[in-house]
mmCIF file of C-alpha atoms in Angstrom:
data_model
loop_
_atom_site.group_PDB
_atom_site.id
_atom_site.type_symbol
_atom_site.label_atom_id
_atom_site.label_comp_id
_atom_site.label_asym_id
_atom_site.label_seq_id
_atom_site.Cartn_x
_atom_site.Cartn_y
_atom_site.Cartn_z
ATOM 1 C CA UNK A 1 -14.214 -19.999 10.474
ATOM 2 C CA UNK A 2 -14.157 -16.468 10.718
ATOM 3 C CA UNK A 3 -17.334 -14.711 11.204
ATOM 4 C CA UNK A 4 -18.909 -11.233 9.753
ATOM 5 C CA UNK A 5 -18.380 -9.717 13.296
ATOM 6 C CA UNK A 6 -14.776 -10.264 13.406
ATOM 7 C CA UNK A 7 -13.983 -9.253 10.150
ATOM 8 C CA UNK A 8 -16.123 -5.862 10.268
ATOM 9 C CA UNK A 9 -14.450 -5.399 13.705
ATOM 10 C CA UNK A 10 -10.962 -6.369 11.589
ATOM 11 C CA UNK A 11 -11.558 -3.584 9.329
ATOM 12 C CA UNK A 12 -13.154 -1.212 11.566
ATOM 13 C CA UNK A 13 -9.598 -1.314 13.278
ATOM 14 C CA UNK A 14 -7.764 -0.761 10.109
ATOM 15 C CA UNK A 15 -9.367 2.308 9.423
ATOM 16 C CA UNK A 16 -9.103 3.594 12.796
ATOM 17 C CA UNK A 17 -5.164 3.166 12.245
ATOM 18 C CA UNK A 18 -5.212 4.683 8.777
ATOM 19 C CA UNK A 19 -7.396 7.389 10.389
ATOM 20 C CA UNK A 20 -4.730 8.041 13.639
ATOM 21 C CA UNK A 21 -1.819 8.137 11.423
ATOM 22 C CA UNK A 22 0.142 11.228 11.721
ATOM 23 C CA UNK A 23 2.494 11.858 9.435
ATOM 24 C CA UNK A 24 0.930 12.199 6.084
ATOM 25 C CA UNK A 25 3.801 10.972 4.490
ATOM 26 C CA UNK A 26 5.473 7.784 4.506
ATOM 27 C CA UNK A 27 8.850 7.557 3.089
ATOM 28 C CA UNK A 28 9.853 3.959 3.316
ATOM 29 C CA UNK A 29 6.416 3.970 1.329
ATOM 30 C CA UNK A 30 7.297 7.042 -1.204
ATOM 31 C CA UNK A 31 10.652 5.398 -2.278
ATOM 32 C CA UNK A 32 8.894 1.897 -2.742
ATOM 33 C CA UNK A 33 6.669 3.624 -4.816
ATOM 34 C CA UNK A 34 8.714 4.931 -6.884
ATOM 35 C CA UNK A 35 11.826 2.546 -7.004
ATOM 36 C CA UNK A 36 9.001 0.121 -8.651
ATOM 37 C CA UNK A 37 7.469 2.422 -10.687
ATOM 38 C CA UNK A 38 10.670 3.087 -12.574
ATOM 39 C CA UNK A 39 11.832 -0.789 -13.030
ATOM 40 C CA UNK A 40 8.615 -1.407 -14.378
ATOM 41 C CA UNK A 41 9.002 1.648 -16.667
ATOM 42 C CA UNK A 42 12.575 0.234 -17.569
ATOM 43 C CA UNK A 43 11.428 -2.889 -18.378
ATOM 44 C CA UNK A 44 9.084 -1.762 -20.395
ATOM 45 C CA UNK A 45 11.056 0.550 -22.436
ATOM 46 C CA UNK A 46 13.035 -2.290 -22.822
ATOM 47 C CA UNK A 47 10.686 -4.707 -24.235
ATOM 48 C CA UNK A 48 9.493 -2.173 -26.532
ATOM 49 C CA UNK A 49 13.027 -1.799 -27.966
ATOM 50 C CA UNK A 50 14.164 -5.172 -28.329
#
């Protein structure tokens, strides 16, 4: 079982990381982003003309 320590020390790390980062942007992350964005847009444009 995992206890409240860990888990605050779990997400005390992750925003350490998030806080170290340094490059603001994130590409890989930026074309994910988008690339989904505009299949879900498509689909629904789709499903509204059908």
């Amino acid at each position: 079982m995992i206890t409240r320590i860990h888990m605050q020390d779990q997400i005390h790390n992750r925003i350490e990381e998030f806080m170290d980062e340094k490059s603001i942007y994130d590409w890989d992350e930026i074309f994910q982003n988008a690339t989904t964005l505009t299949l879900i847009m498509l689909f629904i444009s789709l499903g509204l003309s059908w």
